[in-house]
mmCIF file of C-alpha atoms in Angstrom:
data_model
loop_
_atom_site.group_PDB
_atom_site.id
_atom_site.type_symbol
_atom_site.label_atom_id
_atom_site.label_comp_id
_atom_site.label_asym_id
_atom_site.label_seq_id
_atom_site.Cartn_x
_atom_site.Cartn_y
_atom_site.Cartn_z
ATOM 1 C CA UNK A 1 -3.514 -31.491 -37.940
ATOM 2 C CA UNK A 2 -6.528 -31.725 -35.638
ATOM 3 C CA UNK A 3 -4.375 -32.634 -32.599
ATOM 4 C CA UNK A 4 -2.152 -29.644 -33.239
ATOM 5 C CA UNK A 5 -5.149 -27.348 -33.427
ATOM 6 C CA UNK A 6 -6.634 -28.749 -30.179
ATOM 7 C CA UNK A 7 -3.266 -28.301 -28.417
ATOM 8 C CA UNK A 8 -3.103 -24.718 -29.657
ATOM 9 C CA UNK A 9 -6.624 -23.965 -28.411
ATOM 10 C CA UNK A 10 -5.854 -25.623 -25.072
ATOM 11 C CA UNK A 11 -2.653 -23.556 -24.728
ATOM 12 C CA UNK A 12 -4.581 -20.370 -25.530
ATOM 13 C CA UNK A 13 -7.231 -21.198 -22.924
ATOM 14 C CA UNK A 14 -4.555 -21.995 -20.329
ATOM 15 C CA UNK A 15 -2.749 -18.752 -21.149
ATOM 16 C CA UNK A 16 -5.992 -16.778 -20.835
ATOM 17 C CA UNK A 17 -6.718 -18.374 -17.442
ATOM 18 C CA UNK A 18 -3.198 -17.514 -16.242
ATOM 19 C CA UNK A 19 -3.508 -13.905 -17.436
ATOM 20 C CA UNK A 20 -6.907 -13.573 -15.777
ATOM 21 C CA UNK A 21 -5.571 -15.055 -12.523
ATOM 22 C CA UNK A 22 -2.550 -12.741 -12.584
ATOM 23 C CA UNK A 23 -4.775 -9.738 -13.276
ATOM 24 C CA UNK A 24 -7.018 -10.561 -10.332
ATOM 25 C CA UNK A 25 -4.007 -11.161 -8.095
ATOM 26 C CA UNK A 26 -2.623 -7.737 -8.981
ATOM 27 C CA UNK A 27 -6.017 -6.048 -8.608
ATOM 28 C CA UNK A 28 -6.579 -7.207 -5.028
ATOM 29 C CA UNK A 29 -3.778 -5.108 -3.433
ATOM 30 C CA UNK A 30 -5.047 -2.029 -5.297
ATOM 31 C CA UNK A 31 -8.621 -2.629 -4.134
ATOM 32 C CA UNK A 32 -7.354 -3.330 -0.614
ATOM 33 C CA UNK A 33 -5.288 -0.160 -0.646
ATOM 34 C CA UNK A 34 -8.307 1.866 -1.759
ATOM 35 C CA UNK A 35 -10.389 0.350 1.025
ATOM 36 C CA UNK A 36 -7.605 1.108 3.523
ATOM 37 C CA UNK A 37 -7.332 4.671 2.219
ATOM 38 C CA UNK A 38 -11.090 5.184 2.532
ATOM 39 C CA UNK A 39 -11.039 3.748 6.053
ATOM 40 C CA UNK A 40 -8.250 6.177 6.983
ATOM 41 C CA UNK A 41 -10.224 9.023 5.389
ATOM 42 C CA UNK A 42 -13.334 8.148 7.444
ATOM 43 C CA UNK A 43 -11.254 7.834 10.638
ATOM 44 C CA UNK A 44 -9.686 11.245 10.028
ATOM 45 C CA UNK A 45 -13.106 12.752 9.343
ATOM 46 C CA UNK A 46 -14.283 11.545 12.750
ATOM 47 C CA UNK A 47 -11.104 12.802 14.436
ATOM 48 C CA UNK A 48 -11.471 16.295 12.961
ATOM 49 C CA UNK A 49 -15.160 16.445 13.860
ATOM 50 C CA UNK A 50 -14.284 15.550 17.449
ATOM 51 C CA UNK A 51 -11.251 17.892 17.651
ATOM 52 C CA UNK A 52 -13.240 20.834 16.311
ATOM 53 C CA UNK A 53 -16.345 19.969 18.344
ATOM 54 C CA UNK A 54 -18.611 20.118 15.293
ATOM 55 C CA UNK A 55 -22.342 19.643 15.899
ATOM 56 C CA UNK A 56 -23.822 16.317 14.759
ATOM 57 C CA UNK A 57 -26.077 17.900 12.118
ATOM 58 C CA UNK A 58 -23.142 19.778 10.567
ATOM 59 C CA UNK A 59 -20.944 16.670 10.773
ATOM 60 C CA UNK A 60 -23.556 14.677 8.847
ATOM 61 C CA UNK A 61 -23.564 17.321 6.111
ATOM 62 C CA UNK A 62 -19.763 17.441 5.932
ATOM 63 C CA UNK A 63 -19.284 13.683 5.728
ATOM 64 C CA UNK A 64 -21.905 13.508 2.957
ATOM 65 C CA UNK A 65 -20.025 16.190 0.940
ATOM 66 C CA UNK A 66 -22.916 18.599 1.372
ATOM 67 C CA UNK A 67 -22.592 22.286 2.066
ATOM 68 C CA UNK A 68 -23.361 23.497 5.584
ATOM 69 C CA UNK A 69 -25.590 26.579 5.694
ATOM 70 C CA UNK A 70 -24.055 29.409 7.735
ATOM 71 C CA UNK A 71 -20.852 27.513 8.576
ATOM 72 C CA UNK A 72 -19.172 28.173 11.896
ATOM 73 C CA UNK A 73 -15.408 28.713 12.118
ATOM 74 C CA UNK A 74 -15.073 25.074 13.217
ATOM 75 C CA UNK A 75 -16.920 23.905 10.100
ATOM 76 C CA UNK A 76 -14.686 26.098 7.940
ATOM 77 C CA UNK A 77 -11.602 24.547 9.576
ATOM 78 C CA UNK A 78 -12.865 20.971 9.183
ATOM 79 C CA UNK A 79 -11.414 20.460 5.702
ATOM 80 C CA UNK A 80 -8.130 22.091 6.682
ATOM 81 C CA UNK A 81 -7.869 19.647 9.585
ATOM 82 C CA UNK A 82 -8.766 16.724 7.346
ATOM 83 C CA UNK A 83 -6.348 17.768 4.578
ATOM 84 C CA UNK A 84 -3.496 18.087 7.090
ATOM 85 C CA UNK A 85 -4.199 14.673 8.626
ATOM 86 C CA UNK A 86 -4.337 13.051 5.191
ATOM 87 C CA UNK A 87 -1.139 14.717 3.948
ATOM 88 C CA UNK A 88 -3.083 16.746 1.392
ATOM 89 C CA UNK A 89 -1.500 19.966 2.648
ATOM 90 C CA UNK A 90 2.227 20.528 2.916
ATOM 91 C CA UNK A 91 3.877 21.861 6.077
ATOM 92 C CA UNK A 92 3.463 25.400 4.706
ATOM 93 C CA UNK A 93 -0.269 24.772 4.019
ATOM 94 C CA UNK A 94 0.082 24.453 0.231
ATOM 95 C CA UNK A 95 -2.138 21.829 -1.458
ATOM 96 C CA UNK A 96 -0.373 18.595 -2.444
ATOM 97 C CA UNK A 97 -2.178 18.096 -5.764
ATOM 98 C CA UNK A 98 -0.934 14.526 -6.317
ATOM 99 C CA UNK A 99 -2.318 13.397 -2.956
ATOM 100 C CA UNK A 100 -5.505 15.421 -3.430
ATOM 101 C CA UNK A 101 -6.006 13.746 -6.822
ATOM 102 C CA UNK A 102 -5.505 10.300 -5.276
ATOM 103 C CA UNK A 103 -8.117 10.826 -2.563
ATOM 104 C CA UNK A 104 -10.510 12.649 -4.868
ATOM 105 C CA UNK A 105 -10.535 9.597 -7.100
ATOM 106 C CA UNK A 106 -11.630 7.551 -4.082
ATOM 107 C CA UNK A 107 -14.336 10.040 -3.125
ATOM 108 C CA UNK A 108 -15.515 10.851 -6.645
ATOM 109 C CA UNK A 109 -14.801 7.612 -8.485
ATOM 110 C CA UNK A 110 -16.934 8.567 -11.492
ATOM 111 C CA UNK A 111 -14.836 11.681 -12.153
ATOM 112 C CA UNK A 112 -12.025 11.359 -14.696
ATOM 113 C CA UNK A 113 -8.494 12.268 -13.618
ATOM 114 C CA UNK A 114 -8.308 14.894 -16.385
ATOM 115 C CA UNK A 115 -11.508 16.597 -15.249
ATOM 116 C CA UNK A 116 -10.291 16.567 -11.676
ATOM 117 C CA UNK A 117 -6.909 18.053 -12.671
ATOM 118 C CA UNK A 118 -8.820 20.882 -14.378
ATOM 119 C CA UNK A 119 -10.819 21.389 -11.173
ATOM 120 C CA UNK A 120 -7.605 21.488 -9.128
ATOM 121 C CA UNK A 121 -6.213 24.171 -11.406
ATOM 122 C CA UNK A 122 -9.339 26.334 -11.338
ATOM 123 C CA UNK A 123 -10.181 25.842 -7.652
ATOM 124 C CA UNK A 124 -6.558 26.148 -6.519
ATOM 125 C CA UNK A 125 -6.537 29.822 -7.494
ATOM 126 C CA UNK A 126 -8.929 30.614 -4.656
ATOM 127 C CA UNK A 127 -7.678 33.439 -2.432
ATOM 128 C CA UNK A 128 -8.380 33.575 1.294
ATOM 129 C CA UNK A 129 -7.003 35.218 4.431
ATOM 130 C CA UNK A 130 -6.550 31.970 6.401
ATOM 131 C CA UNK A 131 -5.723 28.354 5.644
ATOM 132 C CA UNK A 132 -9.149 27.337 6.973
ATOM 133 C CA UNK A 133 -10.897 29.732 4.592
ATOM 134 C CA UNK A 134 -8.699 28.700 1.639
ATOM 135 C CA UNK A 135 -9.287 24.964 2.114
ATOM 136 C CA UNK A 136 -12.994 25.486 2.842
ATOM 137 C CA UNK A 137 -13.461 27.490 -0.379
ATOM 138 C CA UNK A 138 -11.234 25.082 -2.330
ATOM 139 C CA UNK A 139 -13.264 22.090 -1.130
ATOM 140 C CA UNK A 140 -16.577 23.804 -1.934
ATOM 141 C CA UNK A 141 -15.313 24.551 -5.444
ATOM 142 C CA UNK A 142 -14.067 20.987 -6.004
ATOM 143 C CA UNK A 143 -17.241 19.320 -4.715
ATOM 144 C CA UNK A 144 -19.433 21.656 -6.781
ATOM 145 C CA UNK A 145 -17.342 20.949 -9.890
ATOM 146 C CA UNK A 146 -17.280 17.198 -9.256
ATOM 147 C CA UNK A 147 -21.048 17.030 -8.956
ATOM 148 C CA UNK A 148 -21.673 19.241 -11.998
#
C-alpha cells in the first residue's frame, strides 16, 4: 500500500511540474507581446512628438500621462496622432474600443477591464469640433478616471 501511495504522490508532483512548466511556456509569449506592444507605443510616441514638433517640456509631460498646461494645437493633436498610429482610431476617426482597451491595460495595468470599459463609455461621449480636440478630451478623461 505504501508503494502505491508513493507512486501516486510522485505522479502528482510530476503532473504539477508539467502544468507549471506549460503555464510558464504559455505566459512568455503574452509577456513578450506586451513588451513588444509597449515598445511600439513608445516608438509611436516619439514619432508623433517629432512629427508635431512638440517642445521637450511638453513631450515629457505627455509621455508621463500628465496634463500640459495651456496646450498648443500640436499638443492637442498628439493623442490623435498616437491613436492613429496604434490603430486605436478607425479610418473615419472613430475610437476602436477593443484596441484602446488592450493598450490601456498596458498603460494602466492596475485598472480592471470592467472599470476601463466604464471609462470608455463615459469618456467616449465627449463632443468636439475636430478629431484632435475629441481625442485630446477623451484621453484627458480616461487618464483622470484611471488615476482616480
